[in-house]
Every structure is written in structure tokens, then in C-alpha cells.
mmCIF file of C-alpha atoms in Angstrom:
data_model
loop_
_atom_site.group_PDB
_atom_site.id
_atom_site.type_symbol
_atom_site.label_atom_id
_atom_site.label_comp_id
_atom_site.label_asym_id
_atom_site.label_seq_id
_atom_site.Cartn_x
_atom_site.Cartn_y
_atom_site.Cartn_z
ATOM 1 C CA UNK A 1 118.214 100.792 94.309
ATOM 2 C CA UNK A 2 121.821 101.666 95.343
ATOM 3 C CA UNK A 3 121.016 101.672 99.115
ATOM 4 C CA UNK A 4 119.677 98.112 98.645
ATOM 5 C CA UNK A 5 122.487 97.069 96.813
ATOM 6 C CA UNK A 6 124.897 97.943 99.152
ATOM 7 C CA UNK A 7 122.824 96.878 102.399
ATOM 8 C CA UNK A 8 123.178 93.447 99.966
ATOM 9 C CA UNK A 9 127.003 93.713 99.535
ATOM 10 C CA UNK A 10 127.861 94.888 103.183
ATOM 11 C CA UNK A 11 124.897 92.740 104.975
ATOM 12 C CA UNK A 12 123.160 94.848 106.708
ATOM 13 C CA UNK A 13 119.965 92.922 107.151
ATOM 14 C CA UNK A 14 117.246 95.909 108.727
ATOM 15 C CA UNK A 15 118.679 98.319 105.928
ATOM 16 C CA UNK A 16 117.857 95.995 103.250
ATOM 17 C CA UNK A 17 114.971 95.023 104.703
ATOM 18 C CA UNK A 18 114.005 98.780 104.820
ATOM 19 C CA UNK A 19 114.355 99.548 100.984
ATOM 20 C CA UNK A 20 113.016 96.302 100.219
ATOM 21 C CA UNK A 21 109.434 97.534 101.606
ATOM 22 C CA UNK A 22 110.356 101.163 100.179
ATOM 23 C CA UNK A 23 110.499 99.110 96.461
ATOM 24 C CA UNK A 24 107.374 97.097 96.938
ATOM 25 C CA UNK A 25 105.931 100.508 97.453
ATOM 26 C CA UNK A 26 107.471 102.121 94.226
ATOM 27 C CA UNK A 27 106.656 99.024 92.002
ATOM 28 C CA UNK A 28 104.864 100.728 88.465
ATOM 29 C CA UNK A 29 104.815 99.511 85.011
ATOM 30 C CA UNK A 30 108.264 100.610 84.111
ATOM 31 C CA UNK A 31 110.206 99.585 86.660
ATOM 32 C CA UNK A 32 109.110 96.209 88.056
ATOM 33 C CA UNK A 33 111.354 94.215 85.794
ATOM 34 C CA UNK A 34 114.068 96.239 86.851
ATOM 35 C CA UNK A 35 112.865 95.252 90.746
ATOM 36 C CA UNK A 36 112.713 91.843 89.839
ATOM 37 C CA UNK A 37 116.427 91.675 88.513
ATOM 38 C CA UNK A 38 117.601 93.055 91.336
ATOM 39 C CA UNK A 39 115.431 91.531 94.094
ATOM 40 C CA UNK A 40 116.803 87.879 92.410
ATOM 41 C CA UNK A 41 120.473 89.060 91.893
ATOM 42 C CA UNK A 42 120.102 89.986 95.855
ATOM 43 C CA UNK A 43 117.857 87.102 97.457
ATOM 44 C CA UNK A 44 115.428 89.427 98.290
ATOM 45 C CA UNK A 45 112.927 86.288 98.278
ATOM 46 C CA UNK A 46 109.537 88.828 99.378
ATOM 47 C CA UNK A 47 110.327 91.359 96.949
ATOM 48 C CA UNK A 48 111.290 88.661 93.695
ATOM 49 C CA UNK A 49 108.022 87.510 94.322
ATOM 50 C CA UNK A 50 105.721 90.180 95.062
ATOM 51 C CA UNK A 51 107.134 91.872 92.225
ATOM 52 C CA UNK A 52 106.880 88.490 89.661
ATOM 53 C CA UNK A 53 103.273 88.954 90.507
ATOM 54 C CA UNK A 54 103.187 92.432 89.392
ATOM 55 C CA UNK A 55 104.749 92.055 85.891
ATOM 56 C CA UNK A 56 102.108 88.791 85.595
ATOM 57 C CA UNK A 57 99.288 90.980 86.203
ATOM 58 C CA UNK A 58 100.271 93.591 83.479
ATOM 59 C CA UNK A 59 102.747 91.147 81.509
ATOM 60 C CA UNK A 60 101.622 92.985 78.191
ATOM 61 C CA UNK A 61 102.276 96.257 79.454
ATOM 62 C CA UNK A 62 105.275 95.124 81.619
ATOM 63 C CA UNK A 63 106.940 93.309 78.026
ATOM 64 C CA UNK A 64 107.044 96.108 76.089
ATOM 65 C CA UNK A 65 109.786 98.238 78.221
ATOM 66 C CA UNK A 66 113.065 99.378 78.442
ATOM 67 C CA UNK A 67 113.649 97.672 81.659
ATOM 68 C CA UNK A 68 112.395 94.230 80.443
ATOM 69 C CA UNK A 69 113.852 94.307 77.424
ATOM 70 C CA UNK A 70 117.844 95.027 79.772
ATOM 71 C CA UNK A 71 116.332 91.913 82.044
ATOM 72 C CA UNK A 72 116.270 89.941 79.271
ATOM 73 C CA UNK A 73 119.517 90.408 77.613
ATOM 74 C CA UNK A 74 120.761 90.322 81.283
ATOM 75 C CA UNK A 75 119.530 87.429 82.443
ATOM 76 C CA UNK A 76 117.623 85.393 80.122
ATOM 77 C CA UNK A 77 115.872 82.170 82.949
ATOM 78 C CA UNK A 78 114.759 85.341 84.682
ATOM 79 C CA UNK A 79 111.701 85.803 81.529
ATOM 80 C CA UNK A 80 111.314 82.240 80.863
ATOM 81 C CA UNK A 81 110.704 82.211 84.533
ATOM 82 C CA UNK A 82 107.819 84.897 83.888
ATOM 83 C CA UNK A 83 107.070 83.317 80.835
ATOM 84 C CA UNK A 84 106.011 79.982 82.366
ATOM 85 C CA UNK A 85 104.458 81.590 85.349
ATOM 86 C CA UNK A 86 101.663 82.770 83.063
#
């Protein structure tokens, strides 16, 4: 998450786009909220919604972690965003 932060920050375009497919790889229960922050805080447009899909297709399990609960305090259009998606 780092690495794609800072591709981000110092626009580095291929790097980003690297650990952008590495994420959409690693996307599980636990983290995709966490994904989804991130890809939105960083315009990573392929990722945000690849990932929104994700958390709708396990919302209940998705809802009930850590890293949704952090999303939520962090950035609050982000879940009424998933919440009217479903």
C-alpha cells in the first residue's frame, strides 16, 4: 500500500499501475475497504471500482470490519456511496 502511495505522490504512472494490479489481486474480506479508501484518495479509477464491487458482493461480511469501520469514520460519502450502490 506504501509503494502505491508514493508512485501516487511522486507520479510515477507504470509503478502505480503495477501495485494497482498487485491489489486487485490481494483484495479479501478484510481488506477491501481499506483498498477502496485508498484507490479513491489516489484516483486509482480501475481499482475504486473493481474493489466497490467486491465489498457489494460480500457487503455483510465486508461491514462488520476493522477496516470499514476506519473508512467510515475517515471518510463518511465513501459508505453512503456503497450504501446506495446496493
Amino acid at each position: 500500500m506504501e509503494l502505491f502511495e508514493a508512485a501516487d505522490l511522486f507520479d510515477v504512472p507504470r509503478l502505480k499501475s503495477m501495485c494497482e494490479r498487485r491489489m486487485l489481486e490481494s483484495i479479501t474480506i478484510e481488506n477491501a475497504a481499506t483498498i477502496f479508501h485508498a484507490a479513491d484518495l489516489h484516483s486509482a479509477k480501475t481499482l475504486r471500482g473493481k474493489t466497490l464491487k467486491c465489498i457489494l458482493a460480500h457487503f455483510e461480511s465486508v461491514s462488520k470490519t476493522h477496516a470499514f469501520e476506519e473508512m467510515a469514520q475517515g471518510n463518511v460519502e465513501l459508505v453512503v456511496e456503497v450504501l446506495r450502490s446496493r
